[in-house]
Amino acid sequence: MIETFLAIGLIIVFTILLSLYRLVLGPGIFNQIAASNVIGTKVIVLLVVIGYIFERPMFIDISLLYAALNFIATLLMARYLERGELCKA
Amino acid sequence: MQGIDIIATVFMAGGAFFMITGAAGLLRFPDFYTRLHATGKCDTLGEVLIIVGCMIYQGWSFITIKLIFLMLFIFIANPVGTHAIMKAAYVSGLKPWKKGEARR
Amino acid sequence: MVFKSKGEKAFSMIVTFCAMFLFWVLLSAWIVYIPQHYDLIEISKGIICALIVTLISHELLVSSRGEKVLLKTLRMIPYLFWELWQIVLATFDVAYRVIHPKMPIDPRIIEFETTLRSDFALTTLANSITLTPGTITILVKPETGKFWVHALAEKPADALLVDKTMQRKVAHVYMEE
């Protein structure tokens, strides 16, 4: 079964590399933010798969924390670009 | 491999296929709004399918409960994030791509 | 949200505390596995964390006393299953459009108005639109229930403009027809 998890992990890393193209070269800031959000959500699943490869269940806790942080980061970046400020004065 | 492992492998392979499709859509589609269509749908289902595969492999334990939390969070947070980025782009005046225009 | 009486505040605080403590127990389940770690200090750490979170954010989880919460929850369950099936259809639709060599897309922005007013109903409809075939919510105006939606082609746009299946289902769930 560990071969399956290795293959899935490699496929996720491959898709992250594909998304990295948009993150670096994507025309405009919005393409870059969308790519960073996509990479963050892919990393959540990658952490779960890594936890199964190394047989350490605590990676799932890390991925829960990472999911929350990634969500908040995306919302903050979108809000900053929308209003030009983070909180109303 | 036993029966449960084969079912888990099928789920995870489906998830990997959808994630590759989402990444290809992120590269192929012509503008920002259509790219978000690809990532917002394909990635959500792909990630959830991979987590469901892990749950089937794990069986019933406390780790399964954490994976269920993770799945629910992805189901709620991914559309909200997509919508937030799209609203920011629309409010700041990015024009959507129409059929027949050049790629951006 | 403004609270009307002390009773509602105490009710919301108790519900939030129970939910947070249950969440902590589920997340730190290794305590249950290893019995010699099961002592009062570990449990009191969880209780203190749950108390802090309750004091800060008890207004967010239970905002105000709703009407017919149980009936709405019962009506939510078949809607969720229908929604899951729609998500699978949507993903196959987008995957087909990505893989097809000519990319049969014709994006457009559509506007429509609904009869929904409450926050939960609007959020449910917006998230459902984002997850169903070929449409993403751009803007929502809560006062008039107006939606701006980016559609990938003509057929998913017609599903929202002409058929209105999803609006009717959400309005049925939240009883705001």
CSV table of C-alpha atoms in Angstrom, one decimal:
chain,number,residue,atom,x,y,z
A,1,MET,CA,0.0,0.0,0.0
A,2,ILE,CA,2.9,2.4,0.5
A,3,GLU,CA,3.6,2.4,-3.2
A,4,THR,CA,0.1,3.8,-3.8
A,5,PHE,CA,0.7,6.6,-1.3
A,6,LEU,CA,4.1,7.3,-2.9
A,7,ALA,CA,2.6,7.5,-6.4
A,8,ILE,CA,-0.2,9.8,-5.2
A,9,GLY,CA,2.3,12.1,-3.4
A,10,LEU,CA,4.4,12.3,-6.5
A,11,ILE,CA,1.4,13.2,-8.6
A,12,ILE,CA,0.5,16.0,-6.1
A,13,VAL,CA,4.0,17.3,-6.3
A,14,PHE,CA,3.8,17.3,-10.1
A,15,THR,CA,0.5,19.3,-10.0
A,16,ILE,CA,2.1,21.8,-7.6
A,17,LEU,CA,5.0,22.2,-10.1
A,18,LEU,CA,2.5,22.9,-12.8
A,19,SER,CA,0.7,25.5,-10.7
A,20,LEU,CA,4.1,27.1,-9.9
A,21,TYR,CA,4.1,28.3,-13.5
A,22,ARG,CA,1.1,30.5,-12.8
A,23,LEU,CA,2.5,31.6,-9.5
A,24,VAL,CA,5.7,32.9,-11.0
A,25,LEU,CA,4.7,34.0,-14.5
A,26,GLY,CA,1.0,34.5,-14.3
A,27,PRO,CA,-0.1,37.8,-15.8
A,28,GLY,CA,-1.3,40.1,-13.1
A,29,ILE,CA,-1.5,39.8,-9.3
A,30,PHE,CA,-4.8,38.0,-9.3
A,31,ASN,CA,-3.5,35.0,-11.2
A,32,GLN,CA,-0.7,34.7,-8.7
A,33,ILE,CA,-3.0,34.8,-5.7
A,34,ALA,CA,-5.2,32.2,-7.3
A,35,ALA,CA,-2.2,30.0,-7.9
A,36,SER,CA,-1.0,30.4,-4.3
A,37,ASN,CA,-4.4,29.4,-3.0
A,38,VAL,CA,-4.4,26.4,-5.2
A,39,ILE,CA,-0.9,25.4,-4.0
A,40,GLY,CA,-1.9,25.8,-0.4
A,41,THR,CA,-4.9,23.5,-0.7
A,42,LYS,CA,-2.8,20.9,-2.6
A,43,VAL,CA,-0.2,21.0,0.3
A,44,ILE,CA,-3.0,20.1,2.8
A,45,VAL,CA,-3.6,16.8,1.0
A,46,LEU,CA,0.2,16.3,0.5
A,47,LEU,CA,0.7,16.5,4.2
A,48,VAL,CA,-1.9,13.9,4.8
A,49,VAL,CA,-0.3,11.6,2.3
A,50,ILE,CA,3.2,12.2,3.8
A,51,GLY,CA,1.7,11.2,7.2
A,52,TYR,CA,0.7,7.9,5.7
A,53,ILE,CA,4.0,7.4,4.0
A,54,PHE,CA,6.0,7.9,7.2
A,55,GLU,CA,3.3,6.3,9.4
A,56,ARG,CA,3.1,9.4,11.7
A,57,PRO,CA,-0.5,10.3,12.3
A,58,MET,CA,0.4,13.7,13.7
A,59,PHE,CA,0.9,15.1,10.2
A,60,ILE,CA,-2.9,15.3,10.0
A,61,ASP,CA,-2.9,17.8,12.9
A,62,ILE,CA,-0.4,19.8,11.0
A,63,SER,CA,-2.5,19.7,7.9
A,64,LEU,CA,-5.6,20.9,9.9
A,65,LEU,CA,-3.6,23.9,11.1
A,66,TYR,CA,-2.3,24.5,7.6
A,67,ALA,CA,-5.8,24.5,6.1
A,68,ALA,CA,-7.0,27.1,8.6
A,69,LEU,CA,-3.9,29.3,8.0
A,70,ASN,CA,-4.2,29.0,4.2
A,71,PHE,CA,-7.9,30.0,4.2
A,72,ILE,CA,-7.2,33.1,6.4
A,73,ALA,CA,-4.2,34.1,4.2
A,74,THR,CA,-6.3,33.9,1.0
A,75,LEU,CA,-9.2,35.9,2.6
A,76,LEU,CA,-6.8,38.6,3.8
A,77,MET,CA,-5.0,38.9,0.5
A,78,ALA,CA,-8.3,39.2,-1.4
A,79,ARG,CA,-9.6,41.7,1.0
A,80,TYR,CA,-6.4,43.8,0.8
A,81,LEU,CA,-6.6,43.9,-2.9
A,82,GLU,CA,-10.3,44.7,-2.9
A,83,ARG,CA,-10.2,47.7,-0.5
A,84,GLY,CA,-6.5,48.7,-0.4
A,85,GLU,CA,-6.4,48.4,3.4
A,86,LEU,CA,-6.8,45.6,5.9
A,87,CYS,CA,-9.1,47.1,8.5
A,88,LYS,CA,-11.2,50.2,8.4
A,89,ALA,CA,-9.7,53.2,10.2
B,1,MET,CA,-3.6,-6.2,-1.6
B,2,GLN,CA,-6.9,-6.8,0.0
B,3,GLY,CA,-10.3,-5.5,-1.0
B,4,ILE,CA,-10.3,-2.4,1.1
B,5,ASP,CA,-6.9,-1.4,-0.3
B,6,ILE,CA,-8.2,-1.7,-3.8
B,7,ILE,CA,-11.2,0.5,-3.1
B,8,ALA,CA,-9.0,3.1,-1.4
B,9,THR,CA,-6.6,3.0,-4.4
B,10,VAL,CA,-9.5,3.6,-6.8
B,11,PHE,CA,-10.7,6.6,-4.9
B,12,MET,CA,-7.2,8.1,-4.6
B,13,ALA,CA,-6.5,7.5,-8.3
B,14,GLY,CA,-9.8,9.4,-9.2
B,15,GLY,CA,-8.7,12.2,-6.9
B,16,ALA,CA,-5.3,12.4,-8.6
B,17,PHE,CA,-6.9,12.5,-12.0
B,18,PHE,CA,-9.1,15.4,-11.0
B,19,MET,CA,-6.2,17.2,-9.5
B,20,ILE,CA,-4.2,16.9,-12.7
B,21,THR,CA,-7.2,18.1,-14.7
B,22,GLY,CA,-7.4,21.1,-12.4
B,23,ALA,CA,-3.8,22.0,-12.9
B,24,ALA,CA,-4.1,21.6,-16.7
B,25,GLY,CA,-7.1,23.9,-16.6
B,26,LEU,CA,-5.1,26.4,-14.6
B,27,LEU,CA,-2.6,26.4,-17.4
B,28,ARG,CA,-4.9,26.1,-20.4
B,29,PHE,CA,-7.8,28.4,-19.8
B,30,PRO,CA,-7.6,31.9,-21.4
B,31,ASP,CA,-8.2,34.2,-18.5
B,32,PHE,CA,-8.4,34.6,-14.7
B,33,TYR,CA,-12.1,33.9,-14.2
B,34,THR,CA,-12.2,30.7,-16.3
B,35,ARG,CA,-9.0,29.5,-14.5
B,36,LEU,CA,-10.8,29.8,-11.2
B,37,HIS,CA,-13.6,27.6,-12.6
B,38,ALA,CA,-11.0,24.8,-13.1
B,39,THR,CA,-9.4,25.2,-9.8
B,40,GLY,CA,-12.5,25.7,-7.7
B,41,LYS,CA,-14.3,22.6,-8.8
B,42,CYS,CA,-11.7,20.0,-9.9
B,43,ASP,CA,-9.4,20.7,-6.9
B,44,THR,CA,-12.2,20.5,-4.4
B,45,LEU,CA,-13.4,17.1,-5.6
B,46,GLY,CA,-9.9,15.7,-6.1
B,47,GLU,CA,-8.7,16.6,-2.6
B,48,VAL,CA,-11.9,15.3,-1.0
B,49,LEU,CA,-11.6,12.0,-3.0
B,50,ILE,CA,-8.0,11.5,-1.8
B,51,ILE,CA,-9.0,12.1,1.8
B,52,VAL,CA,-11.9,9.7,1.4
B,53,GLY,CA,-9.4,7.1,0.1
B,54,CYS,CA,-7.2,7.6,3.2
B,55,MET,CA,-10.3,7.3,5.4
B,56,ILE,CA,-11.2,3.9,3.8
B,57,TYR,CA,-7.6,2.7,4.2
B,58,GLN,CA,-7.6,3.8,7.8
B,59,GLY,CA,-10.8,2.2,9.0
B,60,TRP,CA,-12.7,3.5,12.0
B,61,SER,CA,-10.5,5.3,14.5
B,62,PHE,CA,-9.9,8.8,15.9
B,63,ILE,CA,-7.8,9.7,12.9
B,64,THR,CA,-10.8,9.2,10.7
B,65,ILE,CA,-12.7,11.8,12.7
B,66,LYS,CA,-9.8,14.3,12.1
B,67,LEU,CA,-10.0,13.4,8.4
B,68,ILE,CA,-13.7,14.1,8.4
B,69,PHE,CA,-13.1,17.5,9.9
B,70,LEU,CA,-10.5,18.2,7.2
B,71,MET,CA,-12.9,17.1,4.5
B,72,LEU,CA,-15.7,19.4,5.8
B,73,PHE,CA,-13.3,22.3,6.1
B,74,ILE,CA,-12.2,21.9,2.5
B,75,PHE,CA,-15.8,21.7,1.3
B,76,ILE,CA,-16.6,24.9,3.1
B,77,ALA,CA,-13.4,26.9,2.7
B,78,ASN,CA,-12.5,26.2,-0.9
B,79,PRO,CA,-15.6,27.8,-2.5
B,80,VAL,CA,-15.4,30.7,-0.1
B,81,GLY,CA,-11.7,31.4,-1.0
B,82,THR,CA,-12.5,31.2,-4.7
B,83,HIS,CA,-15.4,33.6,-4.3
B,84,ALA,CA,-13.3,36.0,-2.3
B,85,ILE,CA,-10.5,36.2,-4.9
B,86,MET,CA,-13.1,36.5,-7.7
B,87,LYS,CA,-15.0,39.3,-5.9
B,88,ALA,CA,-11.7,41.2,-5.3
B,89,ALA,CA,-10.9,41.0,-9.1
B,90,TYR,CA,-14.4,42.0,-10.2
B,91,VAL,CA,-14.6,45.0,-7.8
B,92,SER,CA,-11.1,46.2,-8.8
B,93,GLY,CA,-12.2,46.2,-12.5
B,94,LEU,CA,-10.7,43.2,-14.2
B,95,LYS,CA,-12.7,42.7,-17.4
B,96,PRO,CA,-13.8,39.1,-18.2
B,97,TRP,CA,-12.7,37.3,-21.3
B,98,LYS,CA,-15.2,37.1,-24.1
B,99,LYS,CA,-15.3,34.4,-26.8
B,100,GLY,CA,-13.0,35.3,-29.7
B,101,GLU,CA,-10.6,37.6,-27.9
B,102,ALA,CA,-6.9,36.9,-27.5
B,103,ARG,CA,-5.6,34.9,-24.5
B,104,ARG,CA,-4.5,36.8,-21.4
C,1,MET,CA,-25.9,40.1,16.9
C,2,VAL,CA,-27.6,41.6,19.9
C,3,PHE,CA,-28.8,39.4,22.7
C,4,LYS,CA,-32.3,40.0,24.1
C,5,SER,CA,-31.8,38.4,27.6
C,6,LYS,CA,-29.3,36.9,29.9
C,7,GLY,CA,-30.8,33.5,29.4
C,8,GLU,CA,-29.9,33.4,25.7
C,9,LYS,CA,-26.4,34.6,26.4
C,10,ALA,CA,-25.9,31.8,29.0
C,11,PHE,CA,-27.5,29.3,26.5
C,12,SER,CA,-25.1,30.3,23.7
C,13,MET,CA,-22.1,30.2,26.1
C,14,ILE,CA,-22.9,26.7,27.3
C,15,VAL,CA,-23.5,25.4,23.8
C,16,THR,CA,-20.2,26.9,22.6
C,17,PHE,CA,-18.3,25.5,25.6
C,18,CYS,CA,-19.6,22.0,25.0
C,19,ALA,CA,-18.9,22.1,21.3
C,20,MET,CA,-15.3,23.4,21.9
C,21,PHE,CA,-14.6,20.8,24.6
C,22,LEU,CA,-15.9,18.0,22.4
C,23,PHE,CA,-13.7,19.3,19.5
C,24,TRP,CA,-10.6,19.4,21.9
C,25,VAL,CA,-11.3,15.8,23.0
C,26,LEU,CA,-11.6,14.6,19.4
C,27,LEU,CA,-8.4,16.4,18.4
C,28,SER,CA,-6.3,15.2,21.3
C,29,ALA,CA,-7.6,11.6,21.2
C,30,TRP,CA,-4.2,10.1,22.1
C,31,ILE,CA,-5.1,10.8,25.7
C,32,VAL,CA,-7.8,8.2,25.4
C,33,TYR,CA,-5.4,5.7,23.8
C,34,ILE,CA,-2.7,6.0,26.5
C,35,PRO,CA,-4.4,5.6,29.9
C,36,GLN,CA,-1.4,6.6,32.1
C,37,HIS,CA,-1.5,10.1,30.5
C,38,TYR,CA,-5.2,10.4,31.4
C,39,ASP,CA,-4.8,12.8,34.4
C,40,LEU,CA,-6.4,15.9,35.7
C,41,ILE,CA,-3.8,18.3,34.3
C,42,GLU,CA,-4.3,17.3,30.7
C,43,ILE,CA,-8.1,17.6,31.1
C,44,SER,CA,-7.8,21.0,32.8
C,45,LYS,CA,-5.6,22.3,29.9
C,46,GLY,CA,-8.5,21.4,27.5
C,47,ILE,CA,-11.1,23.0,29.8
C,48,ILE,CA,-9.0,26.3,30.1
C,49,CYS,CA,-8.5,26.4,26.3
C,50,ALA,CA,-12.3,25.8,25.7
C,51,LEU,CA,-13.1,28.6,28.2
C,52,ILE,CA,-10.9,31.1,26.5
C,53,VAL,CA,-12.4,30.4,23.1
C,54,THR,CA,-15.9,30.5,24.6
C,55,LEU,CA,-15.3,33.9,26.2
C,56,ILE,CA,-13.9,35.4,23.0
C,57,SER,CA,-16.3,34.0,20.4
C,58,HIS,CA,-19.5,32.7,21.9
C,59,GLU,CA,-21.6,35.2,19.8
C,60,LEU,CA,-20.4,33.7,16.6
C,61,LEU,CA,-21.5,30.1,16.9
C,62,VAL,CA,-25.0,30.6,18.2
C,63,SER,CA,-26.0,34.0,16.9
C,64,SER,CA,-29.7,34.1,18.0
C,65,ARG,CA,-32.5,31.8,18.7
C,66,GLY,CA,-33.8,30.6,15.3
C,67,GLU,CA,-37.2,29.3,14.4
C,68,LYS,CA,-37.8,25.6,13.5
C,69,VAL,CA,-34.1,24.7,13.5
C,70,LEU,CA,-34.9,21.0,13.7
C,71,LEU,CA,-37.2,21.0,10.6
C,72,LYS,CA,-34.6,23.0,8.6
C,73,THR,CA,-31.9,20.5,9.6
C,74,LEU,CA,-34.1,17.6,8.5
C,75,ARG,CA,-34.8,19.3,5.2
C,76,MET,CA,-31.0,20.0,4.7
C,77,ILE,CA,-30.0,16.4,4.5
C,78,PRO,CA,-31.6,15.4,1.1
C,79,TYR,CA,-30.4,18.7,-0.2
C,80,LEU,CA,-26.8,17.9,0.8
C,81,PHE,CA,-27.0,14.5,-1.1
C,82,TRP,CA,-28.4,16.2,-4.2
C,83,GLU,CA,-25.6,18.8,-3.8
C,84,LEU,CA,-22.9,16.1,-3.7
C,85,TRP,CA,-24.2,14.6,-6.9
C,86,GLN,CA,-24.2,18.0,-8.5
C,87,ILE,CA,-20.6,18.5,-7.5
C,88,VAL,CA,-19.6,15.2,-9.2
C,89,LEU,CA,-21.5,16.3,-12.4
C,90,ALA,CA,-19.8,19.7,-12.2
C,91,THR,CA,-16.3,18.3,-12.0
C,92,PHE,CA,-16.8,16.0,-14.9
C,93,ASP,CA,-18.2,18.9,-16.9
C,94,VAL,CA,-15.2,21.1,-16.2
C,95,ALA,CA,-12.8,18.2,-16.8
C,96,TYR,CA,-14.4,17.6,-20.2
C,97,ARG,CA,-14.0,21.3,-21.1
C,98,VAL,CA,-10.4,21.3,-20.0
C,99,ILE,CA,-9.4,18.1,-21.9
C,100,HIS,CA,-11.4,18.8,-25.1
C,101,PRO,CA,-8.9,20.2,-27.7
C,102,LYS,CA,-11.0,23.1,-28.8
C,103,MET,CA,-12.1,24.2,-25.2
C,104,PRO,CA,-15.9,24.7,-25.8
C,105,ILE,CA,-16.2,27.7,-23.4
C,106,ASP,CA,-18.2,30.9,-23.9
C,107,PRO,CA,-18.0,32.8,-20.6
C,108,ARG,CA,-20.6,35.4,-19.6
C,109,ILE,CA,-21.8,37.3,-16.5
C,110,ILE,CA,-25.5,36.9,-15.6
C,111,GLU,CA,-27.6,38.6,-12.9
C,112,PHE,CA,-30.7,37.4,-11.2
C,113,GLU,CA,-32.7,38.1,-8.1
C,114,THR,CA,-34.0,35.7,-5.4
C,115,THR,CA,-36.5,35.8,-2.6
C,116,LEU,CA,-33.9,34.7,0.0
C,117,ARG,CA,-32.9,37.2,2.7
C,118,SER,CA,-31.3,35.5,5.7
C,119,ASP,CA,-27.5,35.1,6.0
C,120,PHE,CA,-27.5,31.3,6.1
C,121,ALA,CA,-29.7,30.9,3.0
C,122,LEU,CA,-27.6,33.4,1.0
C,123,THR,CA,-24.3,31.7,2.0
C,124,THR,CA,-25.7,28.2,1.2
C,125,LEU,CA,-26.9,29.4,-2.2
C,126,ALA,CA,-23.6,31.2,-3.0
C,127,ASN,CA,-21.5,28.2,-2.1
C,128,SER,CA,-23.8,25.8,-4.0
C,129,ILE,CA,-23.6,28.0,-7.1
C,130,THR,CA,-19.8,27.9,-6.9
C,131,LEU,CA,-19.7,24.1,-6.6
C,132,THR,CA,-22.3,23.3,-9.3
C,133,PRO,CA,-21.7,23.0,-13.1
C,134,GLY,CA,-20.0,25.9,-14.7
C,135,THR,CA,-20.9,28.8,-12.4
C,136,ILE,CA,-19.2,30.9,-9.8
C,137,THR,CA,-20.7,33.6,-7.6
C,138,ILE,CA,-19.0,36.9,-7.9
C,139,LEU,CA,-21.1,39.3,-5.9
C,140,VAL,CA,-24.2,39.1,-3.6
C,141,LYS,CA,-26.3,42.0,-2.5
C,142,PRO,CA,-28.1,40.8,0.7
C,143,GLU,CA,-30.7,43.6,0.8
C,144,THR,CA,-32.4,42.7,-2.5
C,145,GLY,CA,-31.2,39.1,-2.8
C,146,LYS,CA,-29.4,39.9,-6.0
C,147,PHE,CA,-26.6,37.7,-7.4
C,148,TRP,CA,-23.9,38.3,-10.0
C,149,VAL,CA,-22.7,35.0,-11.4
C,150,HIS,CA,-19.9,34.2,-13.8
C,151,ALA,CA,-21.0,31.3,-16.1
C,152,LEU,CA,-18.6,29.2,-18.2
C,153,ALA,CA,-21.1,28.5,-21.1
C,154,GLU,CA,-24.7,29.1,-22.1
C,155,LYS,CA,-26.2,25.9,-20.8
C,156,PRO,CA,-25.2,26.3,-17.0
C,157,ALA,CA,-26.3,29.9,-17.2
C,158,ASP,CA,-29.8,28.8,-18.4
C,159,ALA,CA,-30.0,26.3,-15.5
C,160,LEU,CA,-29.9,29.3,-13.1
C,161,LEU,CA,-31.8,31.8,-15.2
C,162,VAL,CA,-34.6,29.7,-16.6
C,163,ASP,CA,-35.0,26.5,-14.6
C,164,LYS,CA,-34.2,28.0,-11.1
C,165,THR,CA,-34.0,24.5,-9.6
C,166,MET,CA,-31.4,25.4,-7.1
C,167,GLN,CA,-33.1,28.6,-5.9
C,168,ARG,CA,-36.3,26.6,-5.3
C,169,LYS,CA,-34.5,23.9,-3.4
C,170,VAL,CA,-32.7,26.4,-1.1
C,171,ALA,CA,-35.9,28.3,-0.5
C,172,HIS,CA,-37.6,25.1,0.4
C,173,VAL,CA,-34.9,24.2,2.9
C,174,TYR,CA,-35.0,27.6,4.6
C,175,MET,CA,-38.7,28.2,4.1
C,176,GLU,CA,-38.4,31.6,2.5
C,177,GLU,CA,-40.4,31.1,-0.6
